[in-house]
PDB file of C-alpha atoms in Angstrom:
ATOM      1  CA  MET A   1      -8.841 -22.862  -9.720  1.00 47.00           C
ATOM      2  CA  LYS A   2      -7.974 -20.976 -12.908  1.00 53.00           C
ATOM      3  CA  VAL A   3      -4.514 -21.441 -14.412  1.00 55.00           C
ATOM      4  CA  LEU A   4      -2.909 -19.263 -17.092  1.00 57.00           C
ATOM      5  CA  LEU A   5      -0.848 -21.329 -19.553  1.00 62.00           C
ATOM      6  CA  ASP A   6       0.807 -20.482 -22.866  1.00 62.00           C
ATOM      7  CA  LEU A   7      -0.264 -23.535 -24.878  1.00 62.00           C
ATOM      8  CA  ASP A   8       1.785 -22.589 -27.949  1.00 70.00           C
ATOM      9  CA  GLN A   9       4.927 -22.269 -25.858  1.00 69.00           C
ATOM     10  CA  LEU A  10       4.250 -25.550 -24.039  1.00 69.00           C
ATOM     11  CA  LEU A  11       3.786 -27.309 -27.364  1.00 68.00           C
ATOM     12  CA  ALA A  12       6.961 -25.786 -28.777  1.00 74.00           C
ATOM     13  CA  ASP A  13       8.904 -26.854 -25.675  1.00 70.00           C
ATOM     14  CA  GLY A  14       7.597 -30.411 -25.938  1.00 72.00           C
ATOM     15  CA  GLU A  15       5.797 -30.246 -22.605  1.00 70.00           C
ATOM     16  CA  ILE A  16       2.488 -31.319 -24.198  1.00 70.00           C
ATOM     17  CA  ASP A  17       1.619 -33.260 -27.371  1.00 73.00           C
ATOM     18  CA  GLU A  18      -0.691 -32.270 -30.228  1.00 73.00           C
ATOM     19  CA  ALA A  19      -3.698 -34.174 -28.845  1.00 76.00           C
ATOM     20  CA  LEU A  20      -3.533 -32.485 -25.447  1.00 74.00           C
ATOM     21  CA  TYR A  21      -2.906 -29.128 -27.135  1.00 65.00           C
ATOM     22  CA  ASP A  22      -6.071 -29.454 -29.237  1.00 70.00           C
ATOM     23  CA  ARG A  23      -8.167 -30.571 -26.266  1.00 73.00           C
ATOM     24  CA  LEU A  24      -7.003 -27.730 -24.006  1.00 66.00           C
ATOM     25  CA  ARG A  25      -7.494 -25.188 -26.772  1.00 66.00           C
ATOM     26  CA  THR A  26     -11.063 -26.395 -27.373  1.00 66.00           C
ATOM     27  CA  LEU A  27     -11.858 -26.141 -23.669  1.00 58.00           C
ATOM     28  CA  SER A  28     -10.388 -22.637 -23.445  1.00 58.00           C
ATOM     29  CA  VAL A  29     -12.441 -21.424 -26.424  1.00 49.00           C
ATOM     30  CA  ARG A  30     -15.622 -22.851 -24.873  1.00 51.00           C
ATOM     31  CA  GLU A  31     -14.864 -21.245 -21.521  1.00 52.00           C
ATOM     32  CA  GLY A  32     -14.075 -17.937 -23.168  1.00 50.00           C
ATOM     33  CA  GLY A  33     -17.373 -17.963 -25.066  1.00 49.00           C
ATOM     34  CA  ASN A  34     -19.379 -18.609 -21.908  1.00 53.00           C
ATOM     35  CA  ALA A  35     -17.521 -15.845 -20.091  1.00 56.00           C
ATOM     36  CA  ALA A  36     -18.230 -13.396 -22.937  1.00 59.00           C
ATOM     37  CA  VAL A  37     -21.967 -14.135 -22.907  1.00 58.00           C
ATOM     38  CA  ASN A  38     -22.132 -13.891 -19.122  1.00 57.00           C
ATOM     39  CA  GLY A  39     -20.171 -10.658 -19.203  1.00 61.00           C
ATOM     40  CA  LEU A  40     -22.484  -9.056 -21.769  1.00 65.00           C
ATOM     41  CA  VAL A  41     -25.593 -10.044 -19.823  1.00 62.00           C
ATOM     42  CA  GLY A  42     -24.016  -8.817 -16.592  1.00 60.00           C
ATOM     43  CA  PHE A  43     -23.150  -5.488 -18.201  1.00 67.00           C
ATOM     44  CA  GLY A  44     -26.700  -5.180 -19.504  1.00 68.00           C
ATOM     45  CA  VAL A  45     -28.134  -5.875 -16.065  1.00 65.00           C
ATOM     46  CA  SER A  46     -25.809  -3.343 -14.425  1.00 66.00           C
ATOM     47  CA  ALA A  47     -26.666  -0.659 -17.005  1.00 72.00           C
ATOM     48  CA  THR A  48     -30.393  -1.307 -16.604  1.00 69.00           C
ATOM     49  CA  VAL A  49     -30.133  -1.057 -12.833  1.00 68.00           C
ATOM     50  CA  ALA A  50     -28.150   2.180 -13.086  1.00 71.00           C
ATOM     51  CA  GLY A  51     -30.795   3.702 -15.353  1.00 73.00           C
ATOM     52  CA  LEU A  52     -33.624   2.557 -13.098  1.00 66.00           C
ATOM     53  CA  LEU A  53     -31.989   4.032 -10.006  1.00 69.00           C
ATOM     54  CA  ALA A  54     -31.309   7.288 -11.851  1.00 74.00           C
ATOM     55  CA  LEU A  55     -35.012   7.534 -12.726  1.00 71.00           C
ATOM     56  CA  PHE A  56     -36.174   6.674  -9.204  1.00 70.00           C
ATOM     57  CA  PRO A  57     -33.424   7.839  -6.798  1.00 75.00           C
ATOM     58  CA  ARG A  58     -35.180   6.840  -3.593  1.00 83.00           C
ATOM     59  CA  PRO A  59     -33.651   4.626  -0.868  1.00 83.00           C
ATOM     60  CA  GLU A  60     -36.716   2.374  -0.854  1.00 86.00           C
ATOM     61  CA  VAL A  61     -36.344   1.727  -4.581  1.00 85.00           C
ATOM     62  CA  VAL A  62     -32.608   1.073  -4.177  1.00 84.00           C
ATOM     63  CA  VAL A  63     -33.263  -1.465  -1.431  1.00 88.00           C
ATOM     64  CA  GLY A  64     -35.951  -3.196  -3.486  1.00 88.00           C
ATOM     65  CA  VAL A  65     -33.820  -3.413  -6.616  1.00 85.00           C
ATOM     66  CA  GLY A  66     -30.859  -4.712  -4.654  1.00 86.00           C
ATOM     67  CA  ALA A  67     -32.959  -7.375  -2.974  1.00 89.00           C
ATOM     68  CA  VAL A  68     -34.426  -8.537  -6.308  1.00 87.00           C
ATOM     69  CA  LEU A  69     -30.993  -8.744  -7.940  1.00 84.00           C
ATOM     70  CA  SER A  70     -29.527 -10.646  -5.007  1.00 85.00           C
ATOM     71  CA  ALA A  71     -32.436 -13.093  -4.996  1.00 87.00           C
ATOM     72  CA  ALA A  72     -32.110 -13.595  -8.757  1.00 84.00           C
ATOM     73  CA  GLY A  73     -28.402 -14.274  -8.380  1.00 82.00           C
ATOM     74  CA  LEU A  74     -28.940 -16.778  -5.578  1.00 81.00           C
ATOM     75  CA  PHE A  75     -31.680 -18.506  -7.614  1.00 82.00           C
ATOM     76  CA  SER A  76     -29.379 -18.723 -10.651  1.00 77.00           C
ATOM     77  CA  ARG A  77     -26.584 -20.085  -8.488  1.00 74.00           C
ATOM     78  CA  ARG A  78     -28.843 -22.737  -6.969  1.00 73.00           C
ATOM     79  CA  PHE A  79     -30.952 -23.840  -9.928  1.00 71.00           C
ATOM     80  CA  GLY A  80     -29.249 -22.436 -13.029  1.00 61.00           C
ATOM     81  CA  ALA A  81     -26.866 -24.173 -15.409  1.00 54.00           C
ATOM     82  CA  GLU A  82     -23.156 -24.175 -14.608  1.00 59.00           C
ATOM     83  CA  ALA A  83     -22.481 -22.027 -17.688  1.00 56.00           C
ATOM     84  CA  TRP A  84     -24.400 -19.160 -16.043  1.00 62.00           C
ATOM     85  CA  GLY A  85     -22.220 -19.155 -12.947  1.00 67.00           C
ATOM     86  CA  LEU A  86     -20.552 -15.852 -13.817  1.00 70.00           C
ATOM     87  CA  LEU A  87     -23.908 -14.148 -14.338  1.00 73.00           C
ATOM     88  CA  ALA A  88     -25.108 -15.422 -10.959  1.00 77.00           C
ATOM     89  CA  THR A  89     -21.992 -13.978  -9.340  1.00 77.00           C
ATOM     90  CA  VAL A  90     -22.522 -10.611 -11.059  1.00 79.00           C
ATOM     91  CA  LEU A  91     -26.144 -10.494  -9.893  1.00 81.00           C
ATOM     92  CA  ILE A  92     -25.204 -11.348  -6.310  1.00 83.00           C
ATOM     93  CA  VAL A  93     -22.344  -8.832  -6.176  1.00 82.00           C
ATOM     94  CA  VAL A  94     -24.262  -5.971  -7.808  1.00 84.00           C
ATOM     95  CA  GLY A  95     -27.405  -6.767  -5.826  1.00 85.00           C
ATOM     96  CA  THR A  96     -25.576  -6.882  -2.518  1.00 87.00           C
ATOM     97  CA  LEU A  97     -23.744  -3.614  -3.156  1.00 84.00           C
ATOM     98  CA  VAL A  98     -26.939  -1.854  -4.269  1.00 86.00           C
ATOM     99  CA  LEU A  99     -28.887  -3.300  -1.330  1.00 88.00           C
ATOM    100  CA  GLY A 100     -26.179  -2.222   1.110  1.00 88.00           C
ATOM    101  CA  GLY A 101     -26.074   1.297  -0.286  1.00 86.00           C
ATOM    102  CA  GLY A 102     -29.840   1.577  -0.027  1.00 88.00           C
ATOM    103  CA  ILE A 103     -29.878   0.391   3.576  1.00 91.00           C
ATOM    104  CA  LEU A 104     -27.143   2.848   4.548  1.00 88.00           C
ATOM    105  CA  ALA A 105     -29.033   5.707   2.899  1.00 87.00           C
ATOM    106  CA  LEU A 106     -32.327   4.623   4.447  1.00 88.00           C
ATOM    107  CA  THR A 107     -30.879   4.332   7.975  1.00 88.00           C
ATOM    108  CA  GLU A 108     -28.564   7.349   7.620  1.00 85.00           C
ATOM    109  CA  PHE A 109     -25.480   5.288   8.508  1.00 83.00           C
ATOM    110  CA  SER A 110     -26.826   4.275  11.903  1.00 87.00           C
ATOM    111  CA  LEU A 111     -25.257   1.420  13.835  1.00 87.00           C
ATOM    112  CA  ALA A 112     -28.172  -0.876  12.985  1.00 90.00           C
ATOM    113  CA  GLY A 113     -27.867  -0.086   9.283  1.00 88.00           C
ATOM    114  CA  VAL A 114     -24.110  -0.574   9.163  1.00 89.00           C
ATOM    115  CA  ALA A 115     -24.372  -3.839  11.104  1.00 91.00           C
ATOM    116  CA  ALA A 116     -27.123  -5.048   8.752  1.00 92.00           C
ATOM    117  CA  VAL A 117     -25.012  -4.287   5.672  1.00 90.00           C
ATOM    118  CA  THR A 118     -22.049  -6.103   7.222  1.00 90.00           C
ATOM    119  CA  GLY A 119     -24.189  -9.146   7.973  1.00 91.00           C
ATOM    120  CA  ILE A 120     -25.590  -9.150   4.432  1.00 89.00           C
ATOM    121  CA  ALA A 121     -22.063  -8.949   3.038  1.00 88.00           C
ATOM    122  CA  TYR A 122     -21.003 -11.982   5.093  1.00 89.00           C
ATOM    123  CA  ALA A 123     -24.062 -13.983   3.997  1.00 88.00           C
ATOM    124  CA  ALA A 124     -23.652 -13.011   0.337  1.00 85.00           C
ATOM    125  CA  MET A 125     -19.948 -13.826   0.477  1.00 85.00           C
ATOM    126  CA  ALA A 126     -20.742 -17.361   1.611  1.00 82.00           C
ATOM    127  CA  ALA A 127     -23.663 -17.848  -0.776  1.00 80.00           C
ATOM    128  CA  GLY A 128     -22.107 -16.216  -3.825  1.00 75.00           C
ATOM    129  CA  ARG A 129     -18.520 -17.358  -3.255  1.00 77.00           C
ATOM    130  CA  SER A 130     -17.440 -13.864  -4.233  1.00 79.00           C
ATOM    131  CA  ARG A 131     -14.042 -12.366  -3.506  1.00 83.00           C
ATOM    132  CA  ILE A 132     -15.414  -8.851  -3.987  1.00 83.00           C
ATOM    133  CA  LEU A 133     -17.998  -9.433  -1.270  1.00 85.00           C
ATOM    134  CA  ALA A 134     -15.313 -10.967   0.927  1.00 89.00           C
ATOM    135  CA  ALA A 135     -13.357  -7.740   0.651  1.00 89.00           C
ATOM    136  CA  GLU A 136     -16.509  -5.731   1.396  1.00 87.00           C
ATOM    137  CA  ALA A 137     -17.254  -7.876   4.454  1.00 90.00           C
ATOM    138  CA  ALA A 138     -13.726  -7.376   5.760  1.00 91.00           C
ATOM    139  CA  LEU A 139     -13.825  -3.603   5.364  1.00 90.00           C
ATOM    140  CA  MET A 140     -17.384  -3.270   6.676  1.00 90.00           C
ATOM    141  CA  THR A 141     -16.369  -5.134   9.828  1.00 91.00           C
ATOM    142  CA  GLY A 142     -13.989  -2.314  10.715  1.00 89.00           C
ATOM    143  CA  VAL A 143     -16.630   0.285   9.831  1.00 89.00           C
ATOM    144  CA  THR A 144     -19.138  -1.459  12.091  1.00 89.00           C
ATOM    145  CA  VAL A 145     -16.694  -1.498  14.994  1.00 89.00           C
ATOM    146  CA  GLY A 146     -15.890   2.174  14.452  1.00 86.00           C
ATOM    147  CA  VAL A 147     -19.555   3.202  14.301  1.00 86.00           C
ATOM    148  CA  ALA A 148     -20.321   1.102  17.392  1.00 87.00           C
ATOM    149  CA  MET A 149     -17.516   2.769  19.333  1.00 84.00           C
ATOM    150  CA  GLU A 150     -18.722   6.192  18.223  1.00 80.00           C
ATOM    151  CA  ASN A 151     -22.249   5.250  19.276  1.00 78.00           C
ATOM    152  CA  PHE A 152     -20.983   4.416  22.782  1.00 78.00           C
ATOM    153  CA  ASP A 153     -18.702   7.490  22.848  1.00 72.00           C
ATOM    154  CA  VAL A 154     -15.430   5.545  22.953  1.00 70.00           C
ATOM    155  CA  GLU A 155     -14.301   6.305  19.391  1.00 66.00           C
ATOM    156  CA  ARG A 156     -11.128   7.937  20.716  1.00 70.00           C
ATOM    157  CA  PHE A 157      -9.807   4.419  21.373  1.00 72.00           C
ATOM    158  CA  PHE A 158     -10.247   3.428  17.705  1.00 79.00           C
ATOM    159  CA  GLY A 159      -6.663   3.795  16.513  1.00 85.00           C
ATOM    160  CA  PRO A 160      -3.894   1.788  14.829  1.00 89.00           C
ATOM    161  CA  THR A 161      -3.416  -0.541  17.820  1.00 89.00           C
ATOM    162  CA  LEU A 162      -7.059  -1.643  17.857  1.00 90.00           C
ATOM    163  CA  VAL A 163      -7.180  -1.982  14.059  1.00 91.00           C
ATOM    164  CA  ILE A 164      -4.022  -4.104  14.021  1.00 93.00           C
ATOM    165  CA  GLY A 165      -5.335  -6.372  16.766  1.00 92.00           C
ATOM    166  CA  LEU A 166      -8.814  -6.713  15.260  1.00 92.00           C
ATOM    167  CA  TYR A 167      -7.707  -7.451  11.702  1.00 94.00           C
ATOM    168  CA  THR A 168      -4.883  -9.737  12.784  1.00 94.00           C
ATOM    169  CA  LEU A 169      -7.432 -11.859  14.644  1.00 94.00           C
ATOM    170  CA  LEU A 170      -9.894 -11.803  11.741  1.00 93.00           C
ATOM    171  CA  GLY A 171      -7.135 -12.665   9.279  1.00 92.00           C
ATOM    172  CA  LEU A 172      -5.963 -15.658  11.296  1.00 93.00           C
ATOM    173  CA  ILE A 173      -9.535 -16.951  11.668  1.00 93.00           C
ATOM    174  CA  THR A 174     -10.377 -16.679   7.967  1.00 91.00           C
ATOM    175  CA  LEU A 175      -7.001 -18.079   6.938  1.00 89.00           C
ATOM    176  CA  GLY A 176      -7.709 -21.089   9.131  1.00 89.00           C
ATOM    177  CA  LEU A 177     -11.143 -21.476   7.530  1.00 88.00           C
ATOM    178  CA  SER A 178      -9.637 -21.393   4.029  1.00 86.00           C
ATOM    179  CA  ARG A 179      -7.325 -24.273   4.954  1.00 85.00           C
ATOM    180  CA  LEU A 180      -9.984 -26.657   6.252  1.00 84.00           C
ATOM    181  CA  LYS A 181      -9.490 -30.020   4.576  1.00 81.00           C
ATOM    182  CA  ASN A 182     -13.182 -30.756   4.059  1.00 82.00           C
ATOM    183  CA  LEU A 183     -13.877 -27.343   2.491  1.00 79.00           C
ATOM    184  CA  PRO A 184     -14.541 -27.474  -1.295  1.00 79.00           C
ATOM    185  CA  ALA A 185     -11.998 -25.683  -3.461  1.00 73.00           C
ATOM    186  CA  ALA A 186     -14.577 -23.139  -4.683  1.00 72.00           C
ATOM    187  CA  ASP A 187     -15.329 -22.134  -1.084  1.00 80.00           C
ATOM    188  CA  ARG A 188     -11.707 -21.454  -0.167  1.00 84.00           C
ATOM    189  CA  GLU A 189     -11.304 -18.250  -2.180  1.00 85.00           C
ATOM    190  CA  PRO A 190     -13.670 -15.925  -0.207  1.00 87.00           C
ATOM    191  CA  PRO A 191     -12.110 -16.535   3.240  1.00 90.00           C
ATOM    192  CA  LEU A 192      -8.638 -16.373   1.683  1.00 90.00           C
ATOM    193  CA  THR A 193      -9.481 -13.024   0.082  1.00 91.00           C
ATOM    194  CA  PHE A 194     -10.887 -11.858   3.426  1.00 93.00           C
ATOM    195  CA  ALA A 195      -7.591 -12.770   5.088  1.00 92.00           C
ATOM    196  CA  ARG A 196      -5.613 -10.932   2.403  1.00 92.00           C
ATOM    197  CA  VAL A 197      -7.656  -7.770   2.890  1.00 93.00           C
ATOM    198  CA  CYS A 198      -6.962  -8.054   6.611  1.00 94.00           C
ATOM    199  CA  VAL A 199      -3.231  -8.186   5.891  1.00 93.00           C
ATOM    200  CA  VAL A 200      -3.458  -5.031   3.768  1.00 93.00           C
ATOM    201  CA  VAL A 201      -5.453  -3.201   6.454  1.00 94.00           C
ATOM    202  CA  VAL A 202      -2.930  -4.215   9.138  1.00 94.00           C
ATOM    203  CA  ASN A 203      -0.073  -2.824   7.044  1.00 93.00           C
ATOM    204  CA  VAL A 204      -1.944   0.449   6.496  1.00 93.00           C
ATOM    205  CA  ALA A 205      -2.563   0.714  10.259  1.00 92.00           C
ATOM    206  CA  PHE A 206       1.132   0.122  10.922  1.00 93.00           C
ATOM    207  CA  LEU A 207       2.007   2.848   8.402  1.00 91.00           C
ATOM    208  CA  ILE A 208      -0.266   5.323  10.182  1.00 89.00           C
ATOM    209  CA  GLY A 209       1.195   4.295  13.525  1.00 89.00           C
ATOM    210  CA  THR A 210       4.768   4.912  12.367  1.00 89.00           C
ATOM    211  CA  TRP A 211       3.869   8.526  11.711  1.00 86.00           C
ATOM    212  CA  ALA A 212       1.466   9.451  14.498  1.00 81.00           C
ATOM    213  CA  GLY A 213       1.673   6.711  17.111  1.00 82.00           C
ATOM    214  CA  ASP A 214      -1.541   5.866  18.996  1.00 85.00           C
ATOM    215  CA  ARG A 215      -3.122   7.932  21.740  1.00 80.00           C
ATOM    216  CA  LEU A 216      -5.301   5.057  23.088  1.00 75.00           C
ATOM    217  CA  GLY A 217      -7.905   7.498  24.340  1.00 67.00           C
ATOM    218  CA  GLY A 218      -5.464  10.188  25.371  1.00 63.00           C
ATOM    219  CA  PRO A 219      -4.779  13.578  23.767  1.00 62.00           C
ATOM    220  CA  TRP A 220      -3.642  13.680  20.127  1.00 59.00           C
ATOM    221  CA  ASP A 221      -0.384  15.455  20.913  1.00 62.00           C
ATOM    222  CA  ASP A 222       0.704  12.890  23.518  1.00 68.00           C
ATOM    223  CA  PRO A 223       0.471   9.342  22.049  1.00 70.00           C
ATOM    224  CA  VAL A 224       0.563   6.495  24.548  1.00 80.00           C
ATOM    225  CA  VAL A 225       2.148   4.170  21.989  1.00 83.00           C
ATOM    226  CA  PRO A 226       4.985   6.118  20.320  1.00 85.00           C
ATOM    227  CA  ALA A 227       5.637   6.009  16.596  1.00 84.00           C
ATOM    228  CA  ALA A 228       8.987   4.287  17.227  1.00 87.00           C
ATOM    229  CA  ALA A 229       7.164   1.290  18.713  1.00 90.00           C
ATOM    230  CA  PHE A 230       5.117   0.884  15.535  1.00 91.00           C
ATOM    231  CA  THR A 231       8.254   1.281  13.432  1.00 90.00           C
ATOM    232  CA  VAL A 232      10.041  -1.592  15.181  1.00 90.00           C
ATOM    233  CA  ALA A 233       6.942  -3.797  15.462  1.00 92.00           C
ATOM    234  CA  TRP A 234       6.107  -3.396  11.761  1.00 92.00           C
ATOM    235  CA  ALA A 235       9.651  -4.329  10.727  1.00 89.00           C
ATOM    236  CA  VAL A 236       9.631  -7.438  12.932  1.00 91.00           C
ATOM    237  CA  ALA A 237       6.172  -8.455  11.724  1.00 92.00           C
ATOM    238  CA  LEU A 238       7.169  -8.079   8.073  1.00 90.00           C
ATOM    239  CA  VAL A 239      10.247 -10.269   8.540  1.00 88.00           C
ATOM    240  CA  LEU A 240       8.267 -12.979  10.341  1.00 91.00           C
ATOM    241  CA  VAL A 241       5.404 -12.941   7.826  1.00 90.00           C
ATOM    242  CA  ALA A 242       7.792 -12.998   4.850  1.00 87.00           C
ATOM    243  CA  TRP A 243       9.672 -15.928   6.401  1.00 89.00           C
ATOM    244  CA  TRP A 244       6.389 -17.797   6.903  1.00 88.00           C
ATOM    245  CA  GLY A 245       5.344 -17.016   3.313  1.00 85.00           C
ATOM    246  CA  ILE A 246       8.619 -18.371   1.928  1.00 82.00           C
ATOM    247  CA  LYS A 247       8.423 -21.515   4.053  1.00 84.00           C
ATOM    248  CA  SER A 248       4.789 -22.219   3.132  1.00 81.00           C
ATOM    249  CA  GLY A 249       5.139 -21.268  -0.543  1.00 79.00           C
ATOM    250  CA  ARG A 250       2.668 -18.359  -0.409  1.00 83.00           C
ATOM    251  CA  VAL A 251       3.861 -16.079  -3.185  1.00 82.00           C
ATOM    252  CA  TRP A 252       1.230 -13.392  -2.549  1.00 86.00           C
ATOM    253  CA  VAL A 253       2.330 -13.044   1.071  1.00 86.00           C
ATOM    254  CA  VAL A 254       5.985 -12.757   0.085  1.00 84.00           C
ATOM    255  CA  ARG A 255       5.245 -10.127  -2.558  1.00 86.00           C
ATOM    256  CA  LEU A 256       3.080  -8.055  -0.231  1.00 88.00           C
ATOM    257  CA  SER A 257       5.689  -8.294   2.522  1.00 87.00           C
ATOM    258  CA  ALA A 258       8.358  -7.119   0.089  1.00 84.00           C
ATOM    259  CA  ALA A 259       6.186  -4.211  -1.086  1.00 87.00           C
ATOM    260  CA  ALA A 260       5.253  -3.224   2.481  1.00 88.00           C
ATOM    261  CA  GLY A 261       8.859  -3.576   3.575  1.00 85.00           C
ATOM    262  CA  THR A 262       9.979  -1.279   0.775  1.00 82.00           C
ATOM    263  CA  LEU A 263       7.310   1.244   1.731  1.00 85.00           C
ATOM    264  CA  HIS A 264       8.326   1.011   5.378  1.00 84.00           C
ATOM    265  CA  PHE A 265      12.004   1.481   4.585  1.00 81.00           C
ATOM    266  CA  TYR A 266      11.516   4.515   2.361  1.00 77.00           C
ATOM    267  CA  THR A 267       8.966   6.040   4.738  1.00 81.00           C
ATOM    268  CA  GLN A 268      11.511   5.982   7.542  1.00 80.00           C
ATOM    269  CA  TYR A 269      14.330   6.934   5.189  1.00 74.00           C
ATOM    270  CA  PHE A 270      12.673  10.137   4.004  1.00 74.00           C
ATOM    271  CA  LYS A 271      11.301  10.790   7.482  1.00 75.00           C
ATOM    272  CA  PHE A 272      14.858  11.071   8.805  1.00 73.00           C
ATOM    273  CA  PHE A 273      16.746  12.333   5.750  1.00 67.00           C
ATOM    274  CA  GLY A 274      14.022  14.463   4.159  1.00 65.00           C
ATOM    275  CA  GLY A 275      13.630  15.212   0.456  1.00 60.00           C
ATOM    276  CA  GLU A 276      17.157  16.474  -0.163  1.00 66.00           C
ATOM    277  CA  PRO A 277      18.530  15.714  -3.665  1.00 69.00           C
ATOM    278  CA  LEU A 278      21.368  13.598  -2.294  1.00 71.00           C
ATOM    279  CA  ALA A 279      18.932  11.611  -0.161  1.00 66.00           C
ATOM    280  CA  ILE A 280      16.693  10.930  -3.165  1.00 67.00           C
ATOM    281  CA  LEU A 281      19.745   9.950  -5.254  1.00 74.00           C
ATOM    282  CA  ALA A 282      20.927   7.554  -2.557  1.00 75.00           C
ATOM    283  CA  ALA A 283      17.435   6.065  -2.242  1.00 67.00           C
ATOM    284  CA  GLY A 284      17.331   5.420  -5.988  1.00 73.00           C
ATOM    285  CA  GLY A 285      20.748   3.754  -5.833  1.00 78.00           C
ATOM    286  CA  LEU A 286      19.593   1.515  -2.989  1.00 74.00           C
ATOM    287  CA  ALA A 287      16.487   0.508  -4.957  1.00 70.00           C
ATOM    288  CA  ILE A 288      18.535  -0.372  -8.052  1.00 78.00           C
ATOM    289  CA  GLY A 289      21.052  -2.326  -5.967  1.00 78.00           C
ATOM    290  CA  ALA A 290      18.299  -4.282  -4.224  1.00 70.00           C
ATOM    291  CA  ALA A 291      16.607  -5.057  -7.554  1.00 69.00           C
ATOM    292  CA  LEU A 292      19.860  -6.339  -9.075  1.00 76.00           C
ATOM    293  CA  TYR A 293      20.554  -8.452  -6.002  1.00 73.00           C
ATOM    294  CA  TRP A 294      17.131 -10.094  -6.052  1.00 66.00           C
ATOM    295  CA  ALA A 295      17.268 -10.597  -9.828  1.00 69.00           C
ATOM    296  CA  ARG A 296      20.550 -12.421  -9.375  1.00 73.00           C
ATOM    297  CA  ARG A 297      19.115 -14.552  -6.566  1.00 66.00           C
ATOM    298  CA  LEU A 298      16.040 -15.440  -8.624  1.00 59.00           C
ATOM    299  CA  GLY A 299      18.179 -16.336 -11.629  1.00 62.00           C
ATOM    300  CA  ALA A 300      20.312 -18.660  -9.521  1.00 60.00           C
ATOM    301  CA  SER A 301      17.218 -20.240  -7.999  1.00 56.00           C
ATOM    302  CA  ARG A 302      15.690 -20.912 -11.420  1.00 54.00           C
ATOM    303  CA  ARG A 303      18.920 -22.453 -12.692  1.00 57.00           C
ATOM    304  CA  ASN A 304      18.987 -24.752  -9.679  1.00 56.00           C
ATOM    305  CA  ASP A 305      15.352 -25.744 -10.281  1.00 51.00           C
ATOM    306  CA  VAL A 306      16.104 -26.601 -13.892  1.00 49.00           C
ATOM    307  CA  ALA A 307      19.262 -28.529 -13.038  1.00 52.00           C
ATOM    308  CA  ALA A 308      17.701 -30.520 -10.191  1.00 49.00           C
ATOM    309  CA  PRO A 309      15.575 -32.901 -12.341  1.00 48.00           C
ATOM    310  CA  HIS A 310      18.560 -33.678 -14.587  1.00 47.00           C
ATOM    311  CA  ASP A 311      20.793 -34.368 -11.597  1.00 48.00           C
ATOM    312  CA  HIS A 312      18.145 -36.628 -10.078  1.00 45.00           C
ATOM    313  CA  ALA A 313      17.703 -38.515 -13.322  1.00 45.00           C
ATOM    314  CA  ALA A 314      21.438 -39.006 -13.653  1.00 46.00           C
TER     315      ALA A 314
END
């Protein structure tokens, strides 16, 4: 876990002493130096790969280069020094992305190729502990399902309802994996990132559903699930998820729920009231009023947090 702290401010506030300040500062400088070296090497590797692929733009070459980079990253992760951890991650991420692109080009986006890239993304996510690959694995899962449905000529059923159901299930599974007690801290981030991507995809599917509904295999102009159903369901889901985020202390969930709720509100607002000047003016006033209300609530909450330790001590 990485934590961002203002050491100078903590020292000035008396939260830490001089000895701890010097020790933390030394550690941060060392970590920053290692990150800089790893970053430069990673940039050099990426630039070299880009030049090589530009000289030999063939799918076979792309696949070979991606496989070599991925193997080098896995080797560095397994046998390299801890200081080279960032470089190993860069090699695994770049190698997996290049390898996946080569496979897709070589197989012309066939079901087998897409499924292979998805499987590689899952394996690399677990081996490389990469959040980027976790996001790729989450998105490629939906692509694989879509290509499979097209392959079996049932793609007309691939709409917001199916996407919401699929990614809700995947999000719950990966969230459960990230909370396993015996799972090392470094291994919690990829499944958690996977779950977060699922949440974003579900909100996007709800947004599409509020505008077009879902035909569920029927004609486009006659949706089986009306847009109003998505509108109500999205609002209820946002309230429940935000409540869960507040209760469990998950700030990211609360922030995303607030952002999605704002998007949902203004989408429906302008859908019904249009882009008239008075409607836009009223929407701006509502946004300012909501911001002032929440700023006041947050200020009161912080004052209570500060006062609580003093009251307890007294």
